[in-house]
Tab-separated table of C-alpha atoms in Angstrom:
chain	number	residue	atom	x	y	z
A	1	MET	CA	-53.594	33.486	15.762
A	2	GLY	CA	-55.700	31.064	17.806
A	3	LYS	CA	-54.519	27.820	19.391
A	4	THR	CA	-55.242	24.215	18.427
A	5	LEU	CA	-56.530	21.940	21.211
A	6	TYR	CA	-56.398	18.142	21.044
A	7	LEU	CA	-58.601	16.294	23.545
A	8	GLU	CA	-57.603	12.693	24.238
A	9	CYS	CA	-60.762	11.053	25.596
A	10	TYR	CA	-59.501	7.549	26.449
A	11	SER	CA	-61.204	7.814	29.860
A	12	GLY	CA	-64.299	9.532	28.531
A	13	ILE	CA	-65.167	13.183	29.053
A	14	SER	CA	-67.310	15.254	31.396
A	15	GLY	CA	-67.751	18.947	32.097
A	16	ASP	CA	-65.530	19.095	35.188
A	17	MET	CA	-62.806	17.015	33.512
A	18	THR	CA	-62.805	19.445	30.582
A	19	VAL	CA	-62.493	22.496	32.830
A	20	GLY	CA	-59.702	20.838	34.826
A	21	ALA	CA	-57.737	20.061	31.656
A	22	LEU	CA	-58.175	23.609	30.333
A	23	LEU	CA	-57.028	25.126	33.622
A	24	ASP	CA	-53.996	22.843	33.577
A	25	LEU	CA	-53.289	24.048	30.039
A	26	GLY	CA	-52.965	27.604	31.308
A	27	ALA	CA	-56.447	29.118	31.548
A	28	ASP	CA	-56.390	31.816	34.239
A	29	PRO	CA	-58.151	30.533	37.402
A	30	GLU	CA	-58.730	34.049	38.765
A	31	ILE	CA	-60.427	35.202	35.563
A	32	LEU	CA	-62.551	32.044	35.667
A	33	LYS	CA	-63.660	32.649	39.262
A	34	GLU	CA	-64.387	36.312	38.574
A	35	GLN	CA	-66.557	35.520	35.549
A	36	LEU	CA	-68.378	32.690	37.342
A	37	ARG	CA	-69.261	35.102	40.148
A	38	SER	CA	-71.126	37.185	37.554
A	39	LEU	CA	-73.609	34.358	36.900
A	40	PRO	CA	-77.097	35.191	38.221
A	41	VAL	CA	-77.191	31.802	39.946
A	42	GLU	CA	-76.965	31.037	43.656
A	43	GLY	CA	-75.979	28.026	45.724
A	44	PHE	CA	-72.481	27.199	44.487
A	45	ASP	CA	-68.807	27.814	44.976
A	46	VAL	CA	-65.820	26.433	43.037
A	47	GLN	CA	-62.614	24.810	44.215
A	48	ILE	CA	-59.482	24.300	42.106
A	49	SER	CA	-56.836	21.925	43.442
A	50	ARG	CA	-54.232	19.308	42.493
A	51	VAL	CA	-54.984	15.597	42.894
A	52	LYS	CA	-53.269	12.286	42.103
A	53	LYS	CA	-54.894	9.862	39.694
A	54	SER	CA	-52.998	6.549	39.473
A	55	GLY	CA	-49.962	8.490	40.585
A	56	LEU	CA	-50.418	11.155	37.904
A	57	ASP	CA	-50.730	14.818	38.850
A	58	ALA	CA	-53.958	16.381	37.576
A	59	CYS	CA	-56.026	19.518	38.039
A	60	ASP	CA	-59.316	19.032	39.860
A	61	PHE	CA	-62.153	21.489	39.218
A	62	ARG	CA	-64.955	21.036	41.685
A	63	VAL	CA	-68.336	22.767	41.961
A	64	ILE	CA	-69.381	22.842	45.622
A	65	LEU	CA	-73.149	23.068	46.097
A	66	ASP	CA	-75.087	24.066	49.175
A	67	LYS	CA	-77.529	21.584	50.691
A	68	GLU	CA	-80.475	22.881	48.669
A	69	HIS	CA	-78.728	22.191	45.362
A	70	GLU	CA	-76.685	19.050	46.018
A	71	ASN	CA	-77.321	15.988	43.839
A	72	HIS	CA	-76.088	12.430	43.216
A	73	ASP	CA	-73.876	13.322	40.244
A	74	HIS	CA	-70.685	11.814	41.715
A	75	ASP	CA	-72.255	9.238	44.050
A	76	ASN	CA	-71.334	5.869	42.552
A	77	GLY	CA	-73.575	4.032	44.990
A	78	TYR	CA	-76.538	5.932	43.663
A	79	LEU	CA	-75.477	5.929	40.003
A	80	TYR	CA	-74.622	2.246	39.596
A	81	GLY	CA	-76.210	0.423	42.542
A	82	HIS	CA	-73.544	-1.326	44.614
A	83	ASP	CA	-74.045	-4.726	46.170
A	84	ASP	CA	-75.211	-3.117	49.413
A	85	MET	CA	-77.950	-1.199	47.638
A	86	GLN	CA	-81.225	-2.918	46.730
A	87	ILE	CA	-83.622	-1.275	44.284
A	88	HIS	CA	-87.330	-2.006	44.323
A	89	THR	CA	-89.506	-0.323	41.730
A	90	HIS	CA	-93.118	0.425	42.580
A	91	GLU	CA	-95.978	2.089	40.771
A	92	HIS	CA	-95.730	5.787	39.952
A	93	GLY	CA	-91.918	5.564	39.779
A	94	GLU	CA	-91.396	5.161	43.558
A	95	HIS	CA	-88.032	3.652	44.559
A	96	ILE	CA	-87.011	2.258	47.953
A	97	HIS	CA	-83.213	2.396	48.401
A	98	SER	CA	-81.612	0.478	51.273
A	99	HIS	CA	-77.991	1.481	51.858
A	100	GLU	CA	-75.934	0.746	54.990
A	101	GLU	CA	-79.054	0.231	57.136
A	102	HIS	CA	-80.517	3.633	56.099
A	103	GLU	CA	-83.826	3.562	54.321
A	104	HIS	CA	-84.902	6.424	52.020
A	105	VAL	CA	-88.468	6.135	50.813
A	106	HIS	CA	-89.082	8.418	47.816
A	107	GLY	CA	-92.790	8.908	47.683
A	108	THR	CA	-94.121	12.355	46.877
A	109	HIS	CA	-92.909	15.870	47.466
A	110	GLU	CA	-94.448	18.946	46.026
A	111	HIS	CA	-93.078	21.359	43.476
A	112	SER	CA	-94.687	23.349	40.721
A	113	HIS	CA	-93.775	24.116	37.096
A	114	GLU	CA	-95.862	26.973	35.751
A	115	GLY	CA	-99.178	25.588	36.878
A	116	HIS	CA	-98.224	21.903	36.710
A	117	THR	CA	-98.037	20.449	40.221
A	118	HIS	CA	-96.184	17.203	40.965
A	119	ASP	CA	-96.580	15.529	44.362
A	120	HIS	CA	-93.681	13.627	45.734
A	121	GLY	CA	-93.301	13.482	49.690
A	122	HIS	CA	-90.454	12.196	51.774
A	123	GLU	CA	-90.715	9.442	54.330
A	124	GLY	CA	-87.848	8.122	56.373
A	125	HIS	CA	-85.314	10.990	56.162
A	126	GLU	CA	-86.868	14.393	55.697
A	127	HIS	CA	-84.894	16.100	52.946
A	128	HIS	CA	-86.248	19.274	51.400
A	129	HIS	CA	-84.251	19.854	48.209
A	130	THR	CA	-85.068	22.540	45.696
A	131	HIS	CA	-85.405	20.903	42.276
A	132	GLU	CA	-84.814	23.556	39.630
A	133	HIS	CA	-85.866	22.121	36.282
A	134	ARG	CA	-84.720	24.920	34.015
A	135	GLY	CA	-85.655	24.986	30.370
A	136	LEU	CA	-83.525	26.310	27.536
A	137	PRO	CA	-84.939	29.883	27.673
A	138	GLU	CA	-84.159	30.147	31.406
A	139	ILE	CA	-80.610	28.871	30.948
A	140	LEU	CA	-79.904	31.141	27.970
A	141	ASP	CA	-81.238	34.063	29.996
A	142	ILE	CA	-78.738	33.222	32.763
A	143	ILE	CA	-75.881	33.165	30.252
A	144	TRP	CA	-76.807	36.392	28.441
A	145	HIS	CA	-77.234	38.277	31.744
A	146	SER	CA	-73.858	37.152	33.087
A	147	GLY	CA	-70.629	39.146	32.913
A	148	ILE	CA	-68.637	36.648	30.866
A	149	THR	CA	-67.153	37.671	27.504
A	150	GLU	CA	-69.301	37.684	24.381
A	151	HIS	CA	-67.279	34.873	22.816
A	152	ALA	CA	-67.597	32.752	25.963
A	153	LYS	CA	-71.354	33.395	25.947
A	154	LYS	CA	-71.601	32.136	22.380
A	155	ILE	CA	-69.666	28.958	23.220
A	156	ALA	CA	-71.856	28.274	26.278
A	157	VAL	CA	-75.050	28.904	24.291
A	158	ASP	CA	-73.881	26.537	21.538
A	159	ILE	CA	-73.219	23.792	24.104
A	160	PHE	CA	-76.631	24.166	25.750
A	161	GLU	CA	-78.415	24.188	22.395
A	162	VAL	CA	-76.726	20.880	21.550
A	163	LEU	CA	-77.958	19.496	24.876
A	164	ALA	CA	-81.456	20.841	24.350
A	165	GLU	CA	-81.767	19.119	20.955
A	166	ALA	CA	-80.565	15.815	22.414
A	167	GLU	CA	-82.847	15.988	25.461
A	168	ALA	CA	-85.856	17.021	23.376
A	169	LYS	CA	-85.337	14.043	21.087
A	170	ALA	CA	-84.889	11.677	24.047
A	171	HIS	CA	-88.101	12.834	25.742
A	172	GLY	CA	-90.172	13.347	22.598
A	173	THR	CA	-90.744	17.062	23.135
A	174	THR	CA	-89.740	20.412	21.630
A	175	LEU	CA	-86.811	22.716	22.306
A	176	GLU	CA	-89.162	25.213	23.929
A	177	GLU	CA	-90.731	22.642	26.260
A	178	VAL	CA	-87.752	20.475	27.209
A	179	HIS	CA	-86.487	20.734	30.779
A	180	PHE	CA	-82.931	19.709	31.513
A	181	HIS	CA	-83.451	18.024	34.903
A	182	GLU	CA	-79.943	17.059	36.055
A	183	VAL	CA	-78.342	18.993	33.184
A	184	GLY	CA	-80.140	22.154	34.261
A	185	ALA	CA	-78.793	21.816	37.776
A	186	VAL	CA	-76.435	24.453	39.106
A	187	ASP	CA	-73.259	22.359	38.843
A	188	SER	CA	-73.907	21.547	35.168
A	189	ILE	CA	-74.503	25.212	34.329
A	190	VAL	CA	-71.266	26.150	36.087
A	191	ASP	CA	-69.305	23.362	34.348
A	192	ILE	CA	-70.459	24.438	30.894
A	193	VAL	CA	-69.939	28.149	31.451
A	194	ALA	CA	-66.524	27.438	33.013
A	195	ALA	CA	-65.489	25.396	29.962
A	196	ALA	CA	-66.594	28.244	27.669
A	197	VAL	CA	-64.694	30.836	29.715
A	198	CYS	CA	-61.507	28.730	29.703
A	199	LEU	CA	-61.662	28.078	25.937
A	200	ASP	CA	-62.074	31.796	25.356
A	201	ASN	CA	-59.274	32.664	27.801
A	202	LEU	CA	-56.859	30.254	26.080
A	203	ASP	CA	-57.872	31.618	22.640
A	204	VAL	CA	-58.651	28.119	21.347
A	205	THR	CA	-59.970	28.279	17.783
A	206	GLU	CA	-59.391	24.692	16.604
A	207	VAL	CA	-60.455	21.617	18.610
A	208	ILE	CA	-59.522	18.093	17.516
A	209	VAL	CA	-61.390	15.140	19.060
A	210	PRO	CA	-60.938	11.860	17.131
A	211	GLU	CA	-63.218	9.647	19.294
A	212	LEU	CA	-64.937	9.299	22.661
A	213	TYR	CA	-64.269	6.209	24.779
A	214	GLU	CA	-67.511	5.142	26.464
A	215	GLY	CA	-68.514	2.433	28.925
A	216	ARG	CA	-71.447	0.044	28.947
A	217	GLY	CA	-74.111	-1.294	31.308
A	218	THR	CA	-76.710	0.842	33.071
A	219	ILE	CA	-76.855	3.962	35.210
A	220	ARG	CA	-79.514	5.511	37.429
A	221	CYS	CA	-80.971	8.906	36.567
A	222	GLN	CA	-83.994	10.884	37.720
A	223	HIS	CA	-86.275	8.786	35.518
A	224	GLY	CA	-84.951	5.408	36.599
A	225	VAL	CA	-82.287	2.987	35.354
A	226	ILE	CA	-81.204	3.615	31.753
A	227	PRO	CA	-78.586	2.074	29.444
A	228	VAL	CA	-75.066	3.395	28.851
A	229	PRO	CA	-74.427	5.280	26.593
A	230	VAL	CA	-77.360	7.290	27.919
A	231	PRO	CA	-79.964	8.523	25.398
A	232	ALA	CA	-78.713	12.135	25.396
A	233	VAL	CA	-75.154	11.010	24.573
A	234	VAL	CA	-76.388	8.671	21.825
A	235	ASN	CA	-78.479	11.476	20.309
A	236	ILE	CA	-75.583	13.936	20.397
A	237	ALA	CA	-73.253	11.380	18.802
A	238	GLN	CA	-75.791	10.658	16.052
A	239	GLN	CA	-76.705	14.285	15.350
A	240	HIS	CA	-73.123	15.577	15.291
A	241	GLY	CA	-71.200	12.635	13.861
A	242	LEU	CA	-69.182	11.819	16.977
A	243	THR	CA	-67.310	8.507	16.983
A	244	LEU	CA	-67.974	6.329	20.053
A	245	HIS	CA	-65.500	3.636	21.082
A	246	ILE	CA	-67.288	1.267	23.466
A	247	THR	CA	-65.057	-0.242	26.169
A	248	GLU	CA	-65.581	-3.112	28.629
A	249	THR	CA	-65.898	-0.708	31.582
A	250	GLU	CA	-69.267	-1.040	33.311
A	251	ALA	CA	-69.801	2.697	33.800
A	252	GLU	CA	-70.773	5.949	32.148
A	253	LEU	CA	-67.542	7.490	30.847
A	254	VAL	CA	-69.096	10.113	28.570
A	255	THR	CA	-71.619	12.427	30.215
A	256	PRO	CA	-74.173	14.429	28.211
A	257	THR	CA	-72.322	17.600	29.212
A	258	GLY	CA	-69.003	16.190	27.973
A	259	ALA	CA	-70.511	15.017	24.685
A	260	ALA	CA	-72.232	18.379	24.165
A	261	ILE	CA	-68.982	20.281	24.721
A	262	VAL	CA	-67.260	18.143	22.083
A	263	ALA	CA	-70.134	18.484	19.608
A	264	ALA	CA	-70.272	22.270	20.018
A	265	VAL	CA	-66.572	23.118	19.807
A	266	ARG	CA	-64.959	20.317	17.762
A	267	THR	CA	-63.589	21.486	14.417
A	268	SER	CA	-61.935	18.225	13.305
A	269	ASP	CA	-61.719	14.525	14.150
A	270	HIS	CA	-58.334	14.063	12.478
A	271	LEU	CA	-54.953	14.815	13.992
A	272	PRO	CA	-52.404	16.339	11.614
A	273	GLY	CA	-49.760	13.926	10.357
A	274	LYS	CA	-47.067	15.867	12.203
A	275	TYR	CA	-47.358	18.288	15.108
A	276	LYS	CA	-45.441	19.680	18.078
A	277	ILE	CA	-46.901	19.592	21.610
A	278	ARG	CA	-46.697	23.032	23.209
A	279	ARG	CA	-48.466	22.273	26.498
A	280	ILE	CA	-50.194	19.363	28.259
A	281	GLY	CA	-53.107	19.560	30.695
A	282	MET	CA	-54.698	16.826	32.820
A	283	GLY	CA	-58.256	17.195	34.119
A	284	ALA	CA	-59.368	14.884	36.919
A	285	GLY	CA	-62.729	13.126	36.982
A	286	LYS	CA	-64.677	12.483	40.183
A	287	ARG	CA	-66.140	9.021	39.651
A	288	ASP	CA	-64.113	5.955	40.567
A	289	TYR	CA	-64.809	2.989	38.307
A	290	GLY	CA	-61.588	1.020	38.341
A	291	ARG	CA	-59.677	2.992	35.712
A	292	THR	CA	-57.804	6.283	35.722
A	293	SER	CA	-60.381	9.049	35.341
A	294	ILE	CA	-58.355	11.687	33.485
A	295	LEU	CA	-58.981	13.842	30.434
A	296	ARG	CA	-55.727	14.833	28.763
A	297	GLY	CA	-55.677	17.947	26.640
A	298	MET	CA	-52.783	19.180	24.521
A	299	LEU	CA	-52.130	22.496	22.856
A	300	ILE	CA	-50.469	21.459	19.612
A	301	GLU	CA	-48.865	23.206	16.675
A	302	PRO	CA	-49.420	21.369	13.401
A	303	GLU	CA	-46.369	21.223	11.154
A	304	SER	CA	-46.889	22.010	7.506
A	305	GLU	CA	-46.912	18.889	5.379
A	306	GLU	CA	-44.933	19.249	2.176
A	307	ALA	CA	-46.679	16.331	0.499
A	308	ASP	CA	-48.725	17.317	-2.526
A	309	TYR	CA	-51.581	15.054	-3.588
A	310	ILE	CA	-53.358	14.741	-6.896
A	311	TYR	CA	-55.841	12.250	-8.347
A	312	LYS	CA	-55.427	10.137	-11.445
A	313	LEU	CA	-58.582	9.022	-13.229
A	314	GLU	CA	-58.262	6.310	-15.843
A	315	THR	CA	-60.565	4.300	-18.046
A	316	ASN	CA	-60.216	2.048	-21.113
A	317	LEU	CA	-62.053	3.002	-24.305
A	318	ASP	CA	-62.385	0.652	-27.289
A	319	ASP	CA	-65.388	2.145	-29.063
A	320	CYS	CA	-64.761	5.921	-29.162
A	321	THR	CA	-63.737	7.754	-32.321
A	322	PRO	CA	-60.562	9.866	-32.439
A	323	GLU	CA	-62.745	12.952	-32.890
A	324	ALA	CA	-64.655	12.160	-29.677
A	325	LEU	CA	-61.402	11.620	-27.781
A	326	GLY	CA	-60.057	14.969	-28.982
A	327	HIS	CA	-63.272	16.704	-27.980
A	328	VAL	CA	-63.331	15.234	-24.462
A	329	MET	CA	-59.676	16.210	-23.960
A	330	GLU	CA	-60.515	19.840	-24.782
A	331	ARG	CA	-63.442	19.816	-22.362
A	332	LEU	CA	-61.358	18.289	-19.562
A	333	PHE	CA	-58.587	20.874	-19.945
A	334	LYS	CA	-61.101	23.704	-20.013
A	335	ALA	CA	-62.687	22.325	-16.799
A	336	GLY	CA	-59.347	22.437	-14.961
A	337	ALA	CA	-57.598	19.132	-15.625
A	338	ARG	CA	-53.846	19.276	-14.897
A	339	ASP	CA	-53.097	16.814	-17.683
A	340	VAL	CA	-54.933	14.508	-20.082
A	341	HIS	CA	-53.304	11.826	-22.207
A	342	TYR	CA	-54.113	8.592	-24.039
A	343	ILE	CA	-52.096	5.354	-24.059
A	344	PRO	CA	-52.621	2.732	-26.802
A	345	VAL	CA	-53.587	-0.608	-25.218
A	346	PHE	CA	-54.911	-3.979	-26.318
A	347	MET	CA	-58.020	-5.155	-24.479
A	348	LYS	CA	-59.696	-8.564	-24.330
A	349	LYS	CA	-59.984	-10.394	-27.653
A	350	ASN	CA	-56.990	-8.256	-28.755
A	351	ARG	CA	-59.164	-5.255	-29.493
A	352	PRO	CA	-57.036	-2.101	-29.955
A	353	ALA	CA	-58.124	0.641	-27.579
A	354	TYR	CA	-56.964	3.671	-25.618
A	355	GLN	CA	-56.484	4.148	-21.906
A	356	MET	CA	-57.521	7.670	-20.921
A	357	ASN	CA	-55.574	9.225	-18.042
A	358	VAL	CA	-56.724	12.443	-16.371
A	359	ILE	CA	-54.676	14.215	-13.693
A	360	CYS	CA	-56.641	16.618	-11.492
A	361	SER	CA	-57.036	18.002	-7.966
A	362	GLU	CA	-59.317	16.294	-5.436
A	363	GLU	CA	-61.978	18.991	-5.623
A	364	ASP	CA	-62.178	18.615	-9.422
A	365	VAL	CA	-62.742	14.826	-9.400
A	366	PRO	CA	-66.577	14.955	-9.548
A	367	LYS	CA	-66.488	17.456	-12.421
A	368	MET	CA	-63.949	15.401	-14.398
A	369	GLU	CA	-65.902	12.168	-13.917
A	370	GLU	CA	-69.116	13.836	-15.054
A	371	ILE	CA	-67.448	14.980	-18.288
A	372	ILE	CA	-65.929	11.537	-18.955
A	373	PHE	CA	-69.232	9.720	-18.425
A	374	HIS	CA	-71.109	12.262	-20.555
A	375	GLU	CA	-68.664	12.447	-23.471
A	376	THR	CA	-67.373	8.841	-23.752
A	377	THR	CA	-68.792	5.337	-23.856
A	378	THR	CA	-67.133	4.217	-20.612
A	379	ILE	CA	-69.166	2.573	-17.860
A	380	GLY	CA	-66.500	2.815	-15.139
A	381	ILE	CA	-63.629	5.036	-13.989
A	382	ARG	CA	-60.694	4.011	-11.802
A	383	ARG	CA	-59.599	6.627	-9.286
A	384	VAL	CA	-56.213	6.757	-7.521
A	385	LYS	CA	-54.925	9.307	-4.987
A	386	MET	CA	-51.252	9.945	-5.666
A	387	GLU	CA	-48.572	11.778	-3.711
A	388	ARG	CA	-46.158	13.784	-5.804
A	389	THR	CA	-43.071	15.965	-5.430
A	390	VAL	CA	-43.250	19.149	-7.484
A	391	MET	CA	-41.028	22.139	-8.069
A	392	GLN	CA	-42.344	25.531	-7.020
A	393	ARG	CA	-43.581	27.284	-10.136
A	394	GLU	CA	-44.407	30.830	-11.144
A	395	ILE	CA	-45.042	32.634	-14.435
A	396	CYS	CA	-42.841	35.700	-14.956
A	397	THR	CA	-42.542	38.271	-17.724
A	398	VAL	CA	-38.928	38.960	-18.757
A	399	ARG	CA	-37.338	41.410	-21.179
A	400	THR	CA	-35.243	39.814	-23.960
A	401	SER	CA	-33.535	41.026	-27.134
A	402	LEU	CA	-36.585	39.786	-29.007
A	403	GLY	CA	-39.040	41.640	-26.774
A	404	GLU	CA	-41.078	40.726	-23.673
A	405	ALA	CA	-41.809	37.048	-23.128
A	406	LYS	CA	-43.522	34.979	-20.477
A	407	VAL	CA	-41.545	32.146	-18.912
A	408	LYS	CA	-42.248	29.503	-16.286
A	409	VAL	CA	-39.660	29.577	-13.481
A	410	CYS	CA	-39.362	26.308	-11.497
A	411	ARG	CA	-37.406	25.983	-8.225
A	412	LEU	CA	-36.605	23.049	-5.959
A	413	GLU	CA	-33.876	22.932	-3.272
A	414	GLY	CA	-31.362	25.062	-5.153
A	415	TYR	CA	-32.347	23.971	-8.660
A	416	VAL	CA	-33.784	26.618	-10.974
A	417	ARG	CA	-35.184	25.949	-14.427
A	418	VAL	CA	-36.707	28.374	-16.907
A	419	TYR	CA	-39.127	27.347	-19.643
A	420	PRO	CA	-40.475	29.837	-22.222
A	421	GLU	CA	-44.262	29.791	-22.519
A	422	TYR	CA	-45.562	28.462	-25.860
A	423	GLU	CA	-47.842	31.423	-26.633
A	424	SER	CA	-45.045	33.964	-26.115
A	425	VAL	CA	-42.648	32.016	-28.319
A	426	THR	CA	-45.114	31.645	-31.205
A	427	ALA	CA	-46.078	35.343	-30.985
A	428	ILE	CA	-42.401	36.351	-31.390
A	429	CYS	CA	-41.994	33.847	-34.240
A	430	ARG	CA	-44.842	35.484	-36.147
A	431	GLU	CA	-43.602	39.009	-35.418
A	432	LYS	CA	-39.899	38.421	-36.214
A	433	GLY	CA	-40.204	35.716	-38.854
A	434	LEU	CA	-37.922	33.387	-36.894
A	435	SER	CA	-38.118	29.633	-36.286
A	436	TYR	CA	-39.643	28.241	-33.089
A	437	GLN	CA	-36.399	26.561	-31.946
A	438	GLU	CA	-34.351	29.749	-32.437
A	439	VAL	CA	-36.803	31.914	-30.475
A	440	TRP	CA	-37.257	29.334	-27.718
A	441	SER	CA	-33.474	28.956	-27.194
A	442	ARG	CA	-32.742	32.711	-27.127
A	443	VAL	CA	-35.652	33.492	-24.760
A	444	ARG	CA	-34.659	30.701	-22.393
A	445	HIS	CA	-30.966	31.693	-22.321
A	446	GLU	CA	-31.647	35.379	-21.722
A	447	ALA	CA	-34.415	34.669	-19.196
A	448	GLU	CA	-32.082	32.384	-17.177
A	449	ASP	CA	-29.486	35.153	-16.994
A	450	GLU	CA	-32.130	37.615	-15.720
A	451	VAL	CA	-33.705	35.214	-13.202
A	452	LEU	CA	-30.371	33.975	-11.803
A	453	SER	CA	-28.720	37.388	-11.615
C-alpha cells in the first residue's frame, strides 16, 4: 500500500526544496545519484548535505553546474536587484548591470535554434555560456532515454507537460514550439527528475497540498523584470486549481518548477480530519529573503473517521394532492432514498400543508432534487448535511420453526438487535395462516437465539 505525503508550503516550494524534503523523509540518496547518472545530460553534479535554517536542521539538495551551464537561479542580486545594482533598459532588450564596480554589458552573442540565429555579444567581461533552450520533445527524449524507473519517468513527464502548457500560454505559442529557457536548463531538469525518482522510491501514491504561500513584487528573468507570481506559476495555478496565499514577502516563493510538481502529483487539497505523522522531512531552499526557506513534508497515516453523513432535503407543499404525494414518495424510494416522510404543517394564512422530508446520500442529492421538482409544485428545496450515528447492519437468512426467514441484524458496541424483514413475515403468514404479530414474534425470538449463540 502506498504512502500519503503532506506538503506544508508556508515558505513556498521549489524543485530543490522538494527533493531535499523527500530525501529527509527517507528516499535513498544512493539510488537517486545512480539514477541521475543515467540521464543523457552533461555539465552537472549533485551534493546532498545538512544545513541550518533559522536553527532548524534541514536537508539541502544542490545541483552543481559547470561554468558552461551555470545561471542566476539562486543569485538574489540578479533576481531582485539590490540597492547596489542599477538597471538600465535599452532598445532590443539590452541591460547594463552595475554591481560592486563591475560592469557587465549584455549586447549580443550568437547562438542558433534550428536555423534561427540570434546575435547577442559580450562587452566588458567575456563570458561564453552555452544557452540550451530545450523544447518539450527534447526534454521528454532525455527522460525516456534515461535509466530511471518507468513510474519515475511518468511522474517527470507529467511535471514537464504541466510546465510546457503554462509556458506556452505565457508566451502565446504551442506545446511543440515552446522553449523552456531557464526551466529547460540542466539544474531544472535534474530537480524535476530527482523529485520523480524520490517520490517513486518512497512509494508515495497520495499527495496532499492545501495551498501555496507566495510572495509579491517583481523578479528578473531572461525576458526582463516580471511580476510575482510569475506568469508560469499563475497559469499553472489557474489550469490546475491550485490555491495561492499571497504574503507580504517581496520575493518569489513559488517557482514554476515547484508549482508544476504540485500540479502534477497532488491528489487532494484537504487534510483528513485525523491522522498520525509517521515521518517528517525538511527541505532547504537556497534563496535568502528574510524568512526561513524550508519546505516541510510529512508522511501521514489518515485515521478512519467513524462519522457517517447523510443529507436531508425538505420542502413545504400546500397545493399537491395526496395522490401526487404518494406517487412522488414511490419514485424517491425507487431512486434510492433512505427515507421519505410527510409532516402536517400550517403555512402562512393558516393554510394546511405538508413538509416533505427526504433522507439520502450525498451522491443521490441531485437525483432526488430532480424528482421533487418534476413531480411536485415546489419552487425551492432546503438541503442540510447531517452527521449520524448508526448501528452496523446486515441482512441474514435464518432457519426457524416456521421455515427460513430474512432478518436484519444490527450491532453497536456490544448491542445486538434482530428485526424480521416484512416480506419474509408476510410470506409465512400467507403460507401458515397465522397472524402477523405471531409470526413476527416467533421469528425474532428464534433468530436472536441463533445469532447470539
